[in-house]
PDB file of C-alpha atoms in Angstrom:
ATOM      1  CA  MET F 410      -9.069  11.911   1.186  1.00 44.00           C
ATOM      2  CA  PRO F 411     -11.190  10.370  -1.561  1.00 45.00           C
ATOM      3  CA  ASP F 412     -14.289  12.152  -2.841  1.00 46.00           C
ATOM      4  CA  ALA F 413     -17.507  10.142  -2.942  1.00 44.00           C
ATOM      5  CA  SER F 414     -18.640  11.866  -6.129  1.00 52.00           C
ATOM      6  CA  ASN F 415     -15.166  11.494  -7.671  1.00 58.00           C
ATOM      7  CA  PRO F 416     -14.046   8.216  -6.062  1.00 61.00           C
ATOM      8  CA  GLU F 417     -10.829   7.906  -8.070  1.00 78.00           C
ATOM      9  CA  TRP F 418      -9.433  11.241  -6.865  1.00 87.00           C
ATOM     10  CA  GLN F 419      -7.130  11.459  -3.868  1.00 85.00           C
ATOM     11  CA  ILE F 420      -6.447  14.832  -2.217  1.00 87.00           C
ATOM     12  CA  LEU F 421      -3.133  15.145  -0.356  1.00 84.00           C
ATOM     13  CA  ARG F 422      -2.339  18.213   1.749  1.00 86.00           C
ATOM     14  CA  THR F 423       1.230  19.069   2.692  1.00 84.00           C
ATOM     15  CA  SER F 424       3.338  21.942   3.992  1.00 83.00           C
ATOM     16  CA  HIS F 425       6.284  21.201   1.679  1.00 82.00           C
ATOM     17  CA  THR F 426       7.749  24.013  -0.380  1.00 81.00           C
ATOM     18  CA  ALA F 427       6.810  24.582  -4.014  1.00 81.00           C
ATOM     19  CA  ALA F 428      10.409  23.906  -5.075  1.00 77.00           C
ATOM     20  CA  LEU F 429      10.407  20.469  -3.457  1.00 78.00           C
ATOM     21  CA  ILE F 430       7.046  19.528  -4.955  1.00 81.00           C
ATOM     22  CA  ASP F 431       8.151  20.698  -8.401  1.00 79.00           C
ATOM     23  CA  SER F 432      11.282  18.569  -8.207  1.00 76.00           C
ATOM     24  CA  GLN F 433       9.300  15.494  -7.234  1.00 75.00           C
ATOM     25  CA  ALA F 434       6.614  15.624  -9.934  1.00 77.00           C
ATOM     26  CA  ASP F 435       8.048  12.767 -12.016  1.00 72.00           C
ATOM     27  CA  ILE F 436       8.354  10.561  -8.942  1.00 71.00           C
ATOM     28  CA  LEU F 437       4.928  11.476  -7.609  1.00 73.00           C
ATOM     29  CA  SER F 438       3.309  10.469 -10.894  1.00 70.00           C
ATOM     30  CA  ASN F 439       4.279   6.890  -9.995  1.00 68.00           C
ATOM     31  CA  LEU F 440       2.540   7.135  -6.633  1.00 63.00           C
ATOM     32  CA  ARG F 441      -0.756   5.856  -7.991  1.00 68.00           C
ATOM     33  CA  PRO F 442      -2.162   5.698 -11.537  1.00 75.00           C
ATOM     34  CA  THR F 443      -5.548   7.138 -10.644  1.00 82.00           C
ATOM     35  CA  PRO F 444      -5.990  10.936 -10.266  1.00 88.00           C
ATOM     36  CA  TRP F 445      -4.676  12.902  -7.306  1.00 87.00           C
ATOM     37  CA  ILE F 446      -3.980  16.431  -6.162  1.00 90.00           C
ATOM     38  CA  VAL F 447      -1.114  17.621  -3.972  1.00 89.00           C
ATOM     39  CA  MET F 448      -2.014  20.868  -2.218  1.00 89.00           C
ATOM     40  CA  ALA F 449       0.587  23.051  -0.503  1.00 88.00           C
ATOM     41  CA  PRO F 450       0.514  26.712   0.567  1.00 88.00           C
ATOM     42  CA  ASP F 451       2.456  27.810  -2.536  1.00 87.00           C
ATOM     43  CA  ARG F 452       1.821  25.000  -5.019  1.00 89.00           C
ATOM     44  CA  THR F 453      -0.949  22.874  -6.510  1.00 90.00           C
ATOM     45  CA  LEU F 454       0.141  19.758  -8.386  1.00 90.00           C
ATOM     46  CA  LEU F 455      -2.587  17.834 -10.200  1.00 90.00           C
ATOM     47  CA  TRP F 456      -2.288  14.392 -11.824  1.00 88.00           C
ATOM     48  CA  ASP F 457      -5.325  13.426 -13.920  1.00 87.00           C
ATOM     49  CA  GLY F 458      -4.114   9.917 -14.671  1.00 84.00           C
ATOM     50  CA  GLN F 459      -2.438  10.966 -17.926  1.00 85.00           C
ATOM     51  CA  GLU F 460      -0.330  14.041 -17.221  1.00 85.00           C
ATOM     52  CA  TYR F 461       0.443  16.365 -14.370  1.00 84.00           C
ATOM     53  CA  ARG F 462      -0.041  20.125 -14.230  1.00 87.00           C
ATOM     54  CA  PHE F 463       1.286  22.805 -11.896  1.00 87.00           C
ATOM     55  CA  GLY F 464      -0.312  25.905 -10.434  1.00 86.00           C
ATOM     56  CA  PRO F 465      -0.136  28.243  -7.460  1.00 88.00           C
ATOM     57  CA  GLY F 466      -1.426  27.222  -4.088  1.00 88.00           C
ATOM     58  CA  PHE F 467      -4.896  28.142  -2.891  1.00 85.00           C
ATOM     59  CA  THR F 468      -6.794  28.102   0.382  1.00 78.00           C
ATOM     60  CA  ASP F 469      -9.564  25.517   0.335  1.00 75.00           C
ATOM     61  CA  ASN F 470     -11.262  26.821   3.525  1.00 72.00           C
ATOM     62  CA  GLU F 471     -12.838  23.433   4.190  1.00 76.00           C
ATOM     63  CA  LEU F 472     -14.350  23.216   0.715  1.00 83.00           C
ATOM     64  CA  PRO F 473     -16.028  19.911  -0.084  1.00 87.00           C
ATOM     65  CA  PRO F 474     -13.742  17.586  -2.070  1.00 87.00           C
ATOM     66  CA  SER F 475     -15.694  18.058  -5.307  1.00 88.00           C
ATOM     67  CA  GLU F 476     -15.070  21.825  -5.176  1.00 90.00           C
ATOM     68  CA  VAL F 477     -11.419  21.318  -4.240  1.00 90.00           C
ATOM     69  CA  ILE F 478     -11.001  19.206  -7.385  1.00 91.00           C
ATOM     70  CA  GLU F 479     -12.650  21.802  -9.607  1.00 91.00           C
ATOM     71  CA  THR F 480     -10.626  24.648  -8.071  1.00 91.00           C
ATOM     72  CA  ALA F 481      -7.404  22.689  -8.474  1.00 90.00           C
ATOM     73  CA  ARG F 482      -8.238  22.133 -12.139  1.00 90.00           C
ATOM     74  CA  GLU F 483      -8.660  25.888 -12.580  1.00 89.00           C
ATOM     75  CA  PHE F 484      -5.406  26.743 -10.816  1.00 87.00           C
ATOM     76  CA  ALA F 485      -3.163  23.971 -12.181  1.00 87.00           C
ATOM     77  CA  THR F 486      -2.816  24.828 -15.872  1.00 84.00           C
ATOM     78  CA  ALA F 487       0.929  24.673 -16.605  1.00 82.00           C
ATOM     79  CA  GLY F 488       2.162  21.398 -18.051  1.00 79.00           C
ATOM     80  CA  ARG F 489       5.560  19.961 -18.889  1.00 68.00           C
ATOM     81  CA  GLY F 490       5.648  22.049 -22.060  1.00 69.00           C
ATOM     82  CA  ASN F 491       6.084  25.116 -19.884  1.00 66.00           C
ATOM     83  CA  ALA F 492       9.757  26.096 -20.038  1.00 57.00           C
ATOM     84  CA  TYR F 493      10.012  26.666 -16.291  1.00 57.00           C
ATOM     85  CA  TRP F 494       8.935  23.203 -15.197  1.00 55.00           C
ATOM     86  CA  ASP F 495      10.536  21.477 -18.171  1.00 57.00           C
ATOM     87  CA  GLY F 496      13.893  22.688 -16.937  1.00 52.00           C
ATOM     88  CA  ILE F 497      13.572  21.342 -13.392  1.00 54.00           C
ATOM     89  CA  ALA F 498      15.612  18.226 -12.728  1.00 51.00           C
ATOM     90  CA  PRO F 499      14.067  15.574 -10.510  1.00 52.00           C
ATOM     91  CA  ALA F 500      15.405  15.638  -6.977  1.00 52.00           C
ATOM     92  CA  ARG F 501      16.012  12.149  -5.697  1.00 53.00           C
ATOM     93  CA  LEU F 502      15.340  11.776  -2.005  1.00 58.00           C
ATOM     94  CA  HIS F 503      16.321   8.143  -1.606  1.00 70.00           C
ATOM     95  CA  PRO F 504      15.431   7.117   1.946  1.00 75.00           C
ATOM     96  CA  THR F 505      17.857   5.101   4.028  1.00 77.00           C
ATOM     97  CA  PRO F 506      17.067   2.816   6.983  1.00 76.00           C
ATOM     98  CA  GLY F 507      18.389   5.435   9.374  1.00 73.00           C
ATOM     99  CA  ASN F 508      16.098   8.247   8.237  1.00 72.00           C
ATOM    100  CA  ILE F 509      12.768   6.424   8.023  1.00 78.00           C
ATOM    101  CA  GLU F 510      10.830   8.081  10.791  1.00 72.00           C
ATOM    102  CA  SER F 511       7.319   9.359  10.560  1.00 72.00           C
ATOM    103  CA  SER F 512       4.413  10.442  12.707  1.00 70.00           C
ATOM    104  CA  SER F 513       1.830   9.931   9.958  1.00 82.00           C
ATOM    105  CA  LEU F 514       0.995   7.303   7.371  1.00 86.00           C
ATOM    106  CA  ALA F 515       0.761   9.944   4.650  1.00 80.00           C
ATOM    107  CA  SER F 516       4.317  11.153   5.174  1.00 79.00           C
ATOM    108  CA  LEU F 517       5.554   7.564   5.424  1.00 85.00           C
ATOM    109  CA  ARG F 518       3.938   6.815   2.075  1.00 85.00           C
ATOM    110  CA  ALA F 519       5.569   9.902   0.582  1.00 78.00           C
ATOM    111  CA  GLN F 520       9.001   8.828   1.834  1.00 81.00           C
ATOM    112  CA  ALA F 521       8.550   5.340   0.379  1.00 86.00           C
ATOM    113  CA  ILE F 522       7.836   6.582  -3.166  1.00 81.00           C
ATOM    114  CA  ASP F 523      11.517   6.779  -4.051  1.00 79.00           C
ATOM    115  CA  CYS F 524      12.741   3.815  -1.982  1.00 87.00           C
ATOM    116  CA  GLN F 525      15.833   2.139  -3.430  1.00 88.00           C
ATOM    117  CA  MET F 526      16.954   0.090  -0.448  1.00 91.00           C
ATOM    118  CA  CYS F 527      16.973  -3.116  -2.495  1.00 92.00           C
ATOM    119  CA  GLU F 528      17.153  -4.099  -6.157  1.00 93.00           C
ATOM    120  CA  LEU F 529      13.405  -4.782  -6.435  1.00 93.00           C
ATOM    121  CA  CYS F 530      12.777  -1.086  -7.057  1.00 89.00           C
ATOM    122  CA  LYS F 531      14.377  -1.252 -10.520  1.00 88.00           C
ATOM    123  CA  PRO F 532      11.985  -3.575 -12.419  1.00 91.00           C
ATOM    124  CA  ALA F 533       8.899  -2.739 -10.333  1.00 92.00           C
ATOM    125  CA  THR F 534       6.541  -0.002 -11.502  1.00 86.00           C
ATOM    126  CA  ARG F 535       6.185   1.671  -8.114  1.00 88.00           C
ATOM    127  CA  THR F 536       6.313   1.306  -4.355  1.00 90.00           C
ATOM    128  CA  VAL F 537       3.001  -0.111  -3.119  1.00 93.00           C
ATOM    129  CA  SER F 538       2.272   1.206   0.359  1.00 93.00           C
ATOM    130  CA  GLY F 539      -0.449   0.088   2.735  1.00 95.00           C
ATOM    131  CA  GLU F 540      -3.957   1.494   2.719  1.00 94.00           C
ATOM    132  CA  GLY F 541      -7.097   1.521   4.825  1.00 95.00           C
ATOM    133  CA  ASN F 542      -8.352   3.088   8.017  1.00 95.00           C
ATOM    134  CA  PRO F 543      -5.529   5.004   9.761  1.00 93.00           C
ATOM    135  CA  LYS F 544      -7.275   4.252  13.058  1.00 95.00           C
ATOM    136  CA  ALA F 545      -7.584   0.535  12.314  1.00 96.00           C
ATOM    137  CA  ARG F 546      -7.393  -1.826  15.252  1.00 96.00           C
ATOM    138  CA  ILE F 547      -6.354  -4.707  12.992  1.00 98.00           C
ATOM    139  CA  ILE F 548      -3.578  -4.735  10.418  1.00 98.00           C
ATOM    140  CA  PHE F 549      -3.300  -7.457   7.771  1.00 98.00           C
ATOM    141  CA  ILE F 550       0.177  -8.037   6.351  1.00 98.00           C
ATOM    142  CA  GLY F 551       0.781  -9.970   3.151  1.00 98.00           C
ATOM    143  CA  GLU F 552       3.962 -10.910   1.337  1.00 98.00           C
ATOM    144  CA  GLN F 553       4.449  -8.399  -1.497  1.00 97.00           C
ATOM    145  CA  PRO F 554       2.484  -6.671  -4.255  1.00 97.00           C
ATOM    146  CA  GLY F 555       1.500  -8.838  -7.206  1.00 96.00           C
ATOM    147  CA  ASP F 556       1.146  -7.893 -10.852  1.00 94.00           C
ATOM    148  CA  GLN F 557      -2.167  -6.044 -10.424  1.00 93.00           C
ATOM    149  CA  GLU F 558      -1.075  -4.354  -7.212  1.00 94.00           C
ATOM    150  CA  ASP F 559       2.073  -3.095  -8.933  1.00 92.00           C
ATOM    151  CA  LEU F 560       0.026  -1.672 -11.810  1.00 89.00           C
ATOM    152  CA  HIS F 561      -2.689  -0.086  -9.649  1.00 88.00           C
ATOM    153  CA  GLY F 562      -0.477   1.067  -6.773  1.00 88.00           C
ATOM    154  CA  ARG F 563      -2.713  -0.569  -4.151  1.00 92.00           C
ATOM    155  CA  PRO F 564      -2.314  -3.717  -2.016  1.00 96.00           C
ATOM    156  CA  PHE F 565      -4.561  -6.766  -2.367  1.00 97.00           C
ATOM    157  CA  VAL F 566      -6.516  -5.843  -5.500  1.00 94.00           C
ATOM    158  CA  GLY F 567      -5.602  -8.873  -7.642  1.00 94.00           C
ATOM    159  CA  PRO F 568      -7.137 -12.375  -7.499  1.00 96.00           C
ATOM    160  CA  ALA F 569      -5.712 -13.131  -4.040  1.00 97.00           C
ATOM    161  CA  GLY F 570      -6.953  -9.763  -2.794  1.00 97.00           C
ATOM    162  CA  GLN F 571     -10.447 -10.430  -4.097  1.00 97.00           C
ATOM    163  CA  LEU F 572     -10.463 -13.784  -2.305  1.00 98.00           C
ATOM    164  CA  PHE F 573      -9.243 -12.063   0.853  1.00 98.00           C
ATOM    165  CA  ASP F 574     -12.058  -9.492   0.636  1.00 97.00           C
ATOM    166  CA  SER F 575     -14.632 -12.259   0.288  1.00 97.00           C
ATOM    167  CA  ALA F 576     -13.259 -14.214   3.247  1.00 98.00           C
ATOM    168  CA  LEU F 577     -13.046 -11.073   5.380  1.00 98.00           C
ATOM    169  CA  ARG F 578     -16.699 -10.255   4.706  1.00 97.00           C
ATOM    170  CA  GLU F 579     -17.688 -13.818   5.557  1.00 98.00           C
ATOM    171  CA  ALA F 580     -15.730 -13.526   8.807  1.00 97.00           C
ATOM    172  CA  GLY F 581     -17.718 -10.408   9.718  1.00 96.00           C
ATOM    173  CA  GLY F 582     -15.052  -7.863   8.819  1.00 96.00           C
ATOM    174  CA  ASN F 583     -15.091  -4.735   6.689  1.00 95.00           C
ATOM    175  CA  ARG F 584     -11.996  -3.912   4.652  1.00 96.00           C
ATOM    176  CA  ALA F 585     -12.669  -0.184   5.014  1.00 95.00           C
ATOM    177  CA  GLU F 586     -12.167  -0.525   8.775  1.00 96.00           C
ATOM    178  CA  MET F 587      -8.847  -2.390   8.484  1.00 97.00           C
ATOM    179  CA  TRP F 588      -5.329  -1.583   7.373  1.00 97.00           C
ATOM    180  CA  ILE F 589      -3.904  -3.733   4.561  1.00 98.00           C
ATOM    181  CA  THR F 590      -0.218  -3.809   3.688  1.00 98.00           C
ATOM    182  CA  ASN F 591       2.689  -6.045   2.687  1.00 98.00           C
ATOM    183  CA  ALA F 592       6.005  -7.002   4.254  1.00 98.00           C
ATOM    184  CA  VAL F 593       7.793  -6.141   0.980  1.00 98.00           C
ATOM    185  CA  LYS F 594       6.689  -3.015  -0.885  1.00 96.00           C
ATOM    186  CA  HIS F 595       7.906  -3.808  -4.432  1.00 96.00           C
ATOM    187  CA  PHE F 596       6.790  -6.545  -6.837  1.00 96.00           C
ATOM    188  CA  LYS F 597       9.420  -9.242  -7.435  1.00 96.00           C
ATOM    189  CA  PHE F 598       8.964 -11.079 -10.711  1.00 96.00           C
ATOM    190  CA  ILE F 599      10.593 -12.581 -13.769  1.00 95.00           C
ATOM    191  CA  PRO F 600       9.255 -11.675 -17.232  1.00 92.00           C
ATOM    192  CA  LYS F 601       7.885 -14.503 -19.341  1.00 92.00           C
ATOM    193  CA  GLY F 602       6.575 -13.283 -22.670  1.00 90.00           C
ATOM    194  CA  ASN F 603       3.904 -10.709 -21.919  1.00 89.00           C
ATOM    195  CA  ARG F 604       3.483 -11.965 -18.354  1.00 92.00           C
ATOM    196  CA  ARG F 605       5.278 -11.150 -15.123  1.00 95.00           C
ATOM    197  CA  ILE F 606       5.704 -14.251 -12.960  1.00 94.00           C
ATOM    198  CA  HIS F 607       5.726 -13.741  -9.188  1.00 94.00           C
ATOM    199  CA  GLN F 608       8.919 -14.642  -7.353  1.00 96.00           C
ATOM    200  CA  LYS F 609       9.208 -15.068  -3.616  1.00 95.00           C
ATOM    201  CA  PRO F 610      11.271 -12.297  -1.977  1.00 96.00           C
ATOM    202  CA  ASP F 611      14.463 -13.482  -0.328  1.00 95.00           C
ATOM    203  CA  ALA F 612      15.769 -12.693   3.154  1.00 94.00           C
ATOM    204  CA  PRO F 613      17.821  -9.574   2.227  1.00 94.00           C
ATOM    205  CA  GLU F 614      14.828  -8.092   0.387  1.00 96.00           C
ATOM    206  CA  ILE F 615      12.548  -8.735   3.349  1.00 96.00           C
ATOM    207  CA  LYS F 616      15.142  -7.229   5.686  1.00 94.00           C
ATOM    208  CA  ALA F 617      15.485  -4.144   3.466  1.00 94.00           C
ATOM    209  CA  CYS F 618      11.745  -3.470   3.837  1.00 94.00           C
ATOM    210  CA  THR F 619      11.676  -4.096   7.584  1.00 94.00           C
ATOM    211  CA  PRO F 620      12.042  -0.376   8.501  1.00 93.00           C
ATOM    212  CA  TRP F 621       8.958   0.486   6.411  1.00 95.00           C
ATOM    213  CA  LEU F 622       6.829  -2.200   8.029  1.00 96.00           C
ATOM    214  CA  ALA F 623       8.116  -1.468  11.537  1.00 94.00           C
ATOM    215  CA  THR F 624       7.367   2.252  11.188  1.00 94.00           C
ATOM    216  CA  GLU F 625       3.970   1.526   9.646  1.00 95.00           C
ATOM    217  CA  ARG F 626       3.057  -0.675  12.610  1.00 96.00           C
ATOM    218  CA  ARG F 627       4.402   1.862  15.102  1.00 95.00           C
ATOM    219  CA  VAL F 628       2.295   4.674  13.632  1.00 94.00           C
ATOM    220  CA  LEU F 629      -0.830   2.510  13.455  1.00 96.00           C
ATOM    221  CA  SER F 630      -0.304   0.816  16.844  1.00 96.00           C
ATOM    222  CA  PRO F 631      -2.826  -1.951  16.053  1.00 97.00           C
ATOM    223  CA  GLU F 632      -4.247  -4.236  18.687  1.00 97.00           C
ATOM    224  CA  VAL F 633      -4.076  -7.253  16.375  1.00 98.00           C
ATOM    225  CA  THR F 634      -1.579  -8.019  13.603  1.00 98.00           C
ATOM    226  CA  VAL F 635      -2.595 -10.755  11.165  1.00 98.00           C
ATOM    227  CA  MET F 636       0.336 -12.235   9.260  1.00 98.00           C
ATOM    228  CA  LEU F 637      -0.762 -13.694   5.945  1.00 98.00           C
ATOM    229  CA  GLY F 638       1.836 -16.309   5.037  1.00 97.00           C
ATOM    230  CA  VAL F 639       5.398 -17.127   5.954  1.00 97.00           C
ATOM    231  CA  THR F 640       7.026 -13.952   4.594  1.00 97.00           C
ATOM    232  CA  ALA F 641       4.805 -11.667   6.649  1.00 98.00           C
ATOM    233  CA  ALA F 642       5.166 -13.845   9.743  1.00 97.00           C
ATOM    234  CA  SER F 643       8.960 -13.968   9.468  1.00 96.00           C
ATOM    235  CA  ALA F 644       9.125 -10.199   8.938  1.00 97.00           C
ATOM    236  CA  VAL F 645       7.023  -9.431  12.019  1.00 97.00           C
ATOM    237  CA  LEU F 646       8.317 -12.146  14.360  1.00 96.00           C
ATOM    238  CA  GLY F 647      11.941 -11.818  13.290  1.00 94.00           C
ATOM    239  CA  ARG F 648      12.537 -15.545  13.066  1.00 94.00           C
ATOM    240  CA  PRO F 649      11.892 -18.514  10.759  1.00 94.00           C
ATOM    241  CA  VAL F 650       8.234 -19.514  10.783  1.00 95.00           C
ATOM    242  CA  THR F 651       6.335 -22.624   9.718  1.00 96.00           C
ATOM    243  CA  VAL F 652       2.755 -21.510   9.114  1.00 96.00           C
ATOM    244  CA  SER F 653       1.215 -24.920   9.863  1.00 95.00           C
ATOM    245  CA  ARG F 654       2.774 -24.896  13.344  1.00 95.00           C
ATOM    246  CA  GLU F 655       2.024 -21.276  14.215  1.00 96.00           C
ATOM    247  CA  ARG F 656      -1.388 -20.587  12.671  1.00 96.00           C
ATOM    248  CA  SER F 657      -4.728 -20.140  14.403  1.00 95.00           C
ATOM    249  CA  ARG F 658      -3.417 -19.162  17.840  1.00 95.00           C
ATOM    250  CA  PRO F 659      -2.740 -15.810  19.517  1.00 95.00           C
ATOM    251  CA  ILE F 660       0.944 -14.834  19.657  1.00 97.00           C
ATOM    252  CA  PRO F 661       2.013 -12.093  22.098  1.00 96.00           C
ATOM    253  CA  LEU F 662       4.123  -9.484  20.294  1.00 96.00           C
ATOM    254  CA  GLU F 663       6.884  -7.314  21.733  1.00 93.00           C
ATOM    255  CA  ASP F 664       4.746  -4.168  21.642  1.00 92.00           C
ATOM    256  CA  GLY F 665       2.066  -5.780  23.803  1.00 94.00           C
ATOM    257  CA  SER F 666      -0.352  -6.436  20.959  1.00 96.00           C
ATOM    258  CA  ILE F 667      -1.535  -9.790  19.636  1.00 97.00           C
ATOM    259  CA  GLY F 668      -0.306 -11.507  16.478  1.00 97.00           C
ATOM    260  CA  LEU F 669      -2.003 -14.226  14.511  1.00 98.00           C
ATOM    261  CA  VAL F 670      -0.495 -16.270  11.690  1.00 98.00           C
ATOM    262  CA  THR F 671      -2.532 -17.752   8.857  1.00 98.00           C
ATOM    263  CA  VAL F 672      -2.034 -18.635   5.209  1.00 98.00           C
ATOM    264  CA  HIS F 673      -1.752 -16.124   2.405  1.00 98.00           C
ATOM    265  CA  PRO F 674      -4.903 -16.160   0.247  1.00 97.00           C
ATOM    266  CA  SER F 675      -2.793 -16.949  -2.835  1.00 97.00           C
ATOM    267  CA  TYR F 676      -2.197 -20.360  -1.252  1.00 97.00           C
ATOM    268  CA  LEU F 677      -5.912 -21.092  -1.585  1.00 97.00           C
ATOM    269  CA  LEU F 678      -5.808 -20.227  -5.288  1.00 96.00           C
ATOM    270  CA  ARG F 679      -3.023 -22.746  -5.901  1.00 95.00           C
ATOM    271  CA  LEU F 680      -4.808 -25.745  -4.375  1.00 96.00           C
ATOM    272  CA  PRO F 681      -5.411 -28.428  -6.997  1.00 92.00           C
ATOM    273  CA  ASP F 682      -8.977 -29.550  -6.260  1.00 94.00           C
ATOM    274  CA  GLU F 683     -12.268 -28.007  -5.200  1.00 94.00           C
ATOM    275  CA  GLU F 684     -12.599 -30.056  -2.017  1.00 95.00           C
ATOM    276  CA  SER F 685      -9.225 -28.819  -0.745  1.00 95.00           C
ATOM    277  CA  LYS F 686     -10.109 -25.254  -1.707  1.00 95.00           C
ATOM    278  CA  ARG F 687     -13.404 -25.390   0.224  1.00 96.00           C
ATOM    279  CA  ARG F 688     -11.766 -26.939   3.292  1.00 97.00           C
ATOM    280  CA  GLU F 689      -8.854 -24.501   3.409  1.00 97.00           C
ATOM    281  CA  TYR F 690     -11.062 -21.510   2.629  1.00 98.00           C
ATOM    282  CA  THR F 691     -13.227 -22.372   5.652  1.00 98.00           C
ATOM    283  CA  LYS F 692     -10.114 -22.571   7.860  1.00 98.00           C
ATOM    284  CA  PHE F 693      -8.945 -19.232   6.495  1.00 98.00           C
ATOM    285  CA  VAL F 694     -12.292 -17.576   7.251  1.00 98.00           C
ATOM    286  CA  ASN F 695     -12.153 -19.030  10.767  1.00 98.00           C
ATOM    287  CA  ASP F 696      -8.691 -17.515  11.274  1.00 98.00           C
ATOM    288  CA  LEU F 697      -9.924 -14.090  10.175  1.00 98.00           C
ATOM    289  CA  ARG F 698     -12.947 -14.460  12.443  1.00 97.00           C
ATOM    290  CA  MET F 699     -10.623 -15.302  15.338  1.00 97.00           C
ATOM    291  CA  ALA F 700      -8.609 -12.150  14.685  1.00 96.00           C
ATOM    292  CA  ILE F 701     -11.738 -10.006  14.672  1.00 96.00           C
ATOM    293  CA  SER F 702     -13.122 -11.662  17.807  1.00 94.00           C
ATOM    294  CA  THR F 703      -9.829 -10.985  19.619  1.00 91.00           C
ATOM    295  CA  LEU F 704     -10.796  -7.310  19.670  1.00 85.00           C
ATOM    296  CA  ALA F 705     -13.857  -8.173  21.728  1.00 74.00           C
ATOM    297  CA  GLY F 706     -11.617  -9.490  24.448  1.00 65.00           C
TER     298      GLY F 706
END
């Protein structure tokens, strides 16, 4: 849970053993670049955005997050220079399609950290899992993380994400009440000088990520699933999709919920002229408004 007075900090509580947490420190440091604390009965692991430090576990007894952070800083004092932790080899817990099963979004995110089910994991900085309200009634699914999402470890924070946020507000929605994720969890790109140029994921890469998305949707059990673009729509519907034919209408899904297809906000950024951008932006806002209104019955 984030702390309002320390908004960058994330506090994660787990029952995992100290040995497992110690072995995963290198991997966990790629979870998100901003500070976090992993708290377990016998271990505290703190990442301040620059380095991680270990310490014994402690009982927080419902302390406010600000005090949890300060206590964790006091307890977690051993760094990588400590001979004990410097000698621990990382334990790789590569998930496979057959063992992706979770009853919580937090544990699903933890499993996905070391995903190597396709080749996209190698050049990408990290797995970018979904985020938002775990009790969300609407889930928005995009294609894949972009450059900024890969660097920050969060979905929809780049230019397309900022446009999405604006359109969602105009449609009467609040991002904090939704769940935002992607069909593919790693950034696919080709390097060009100092830039990383987005590449569309192919069918095997989308298929490799299907267990993550399916489990994410099962845990959330949303009433409405909004598919942003052809990749998301194909991943959810399990068939080829033409957005122009499918968009702006309710689609019954196998789990009894409602699906809705619309464009990905990056499409709006690529339009060549202002008139087209205004027209398509209005249609996009209307699609988001339709999704929100579906909840009202």
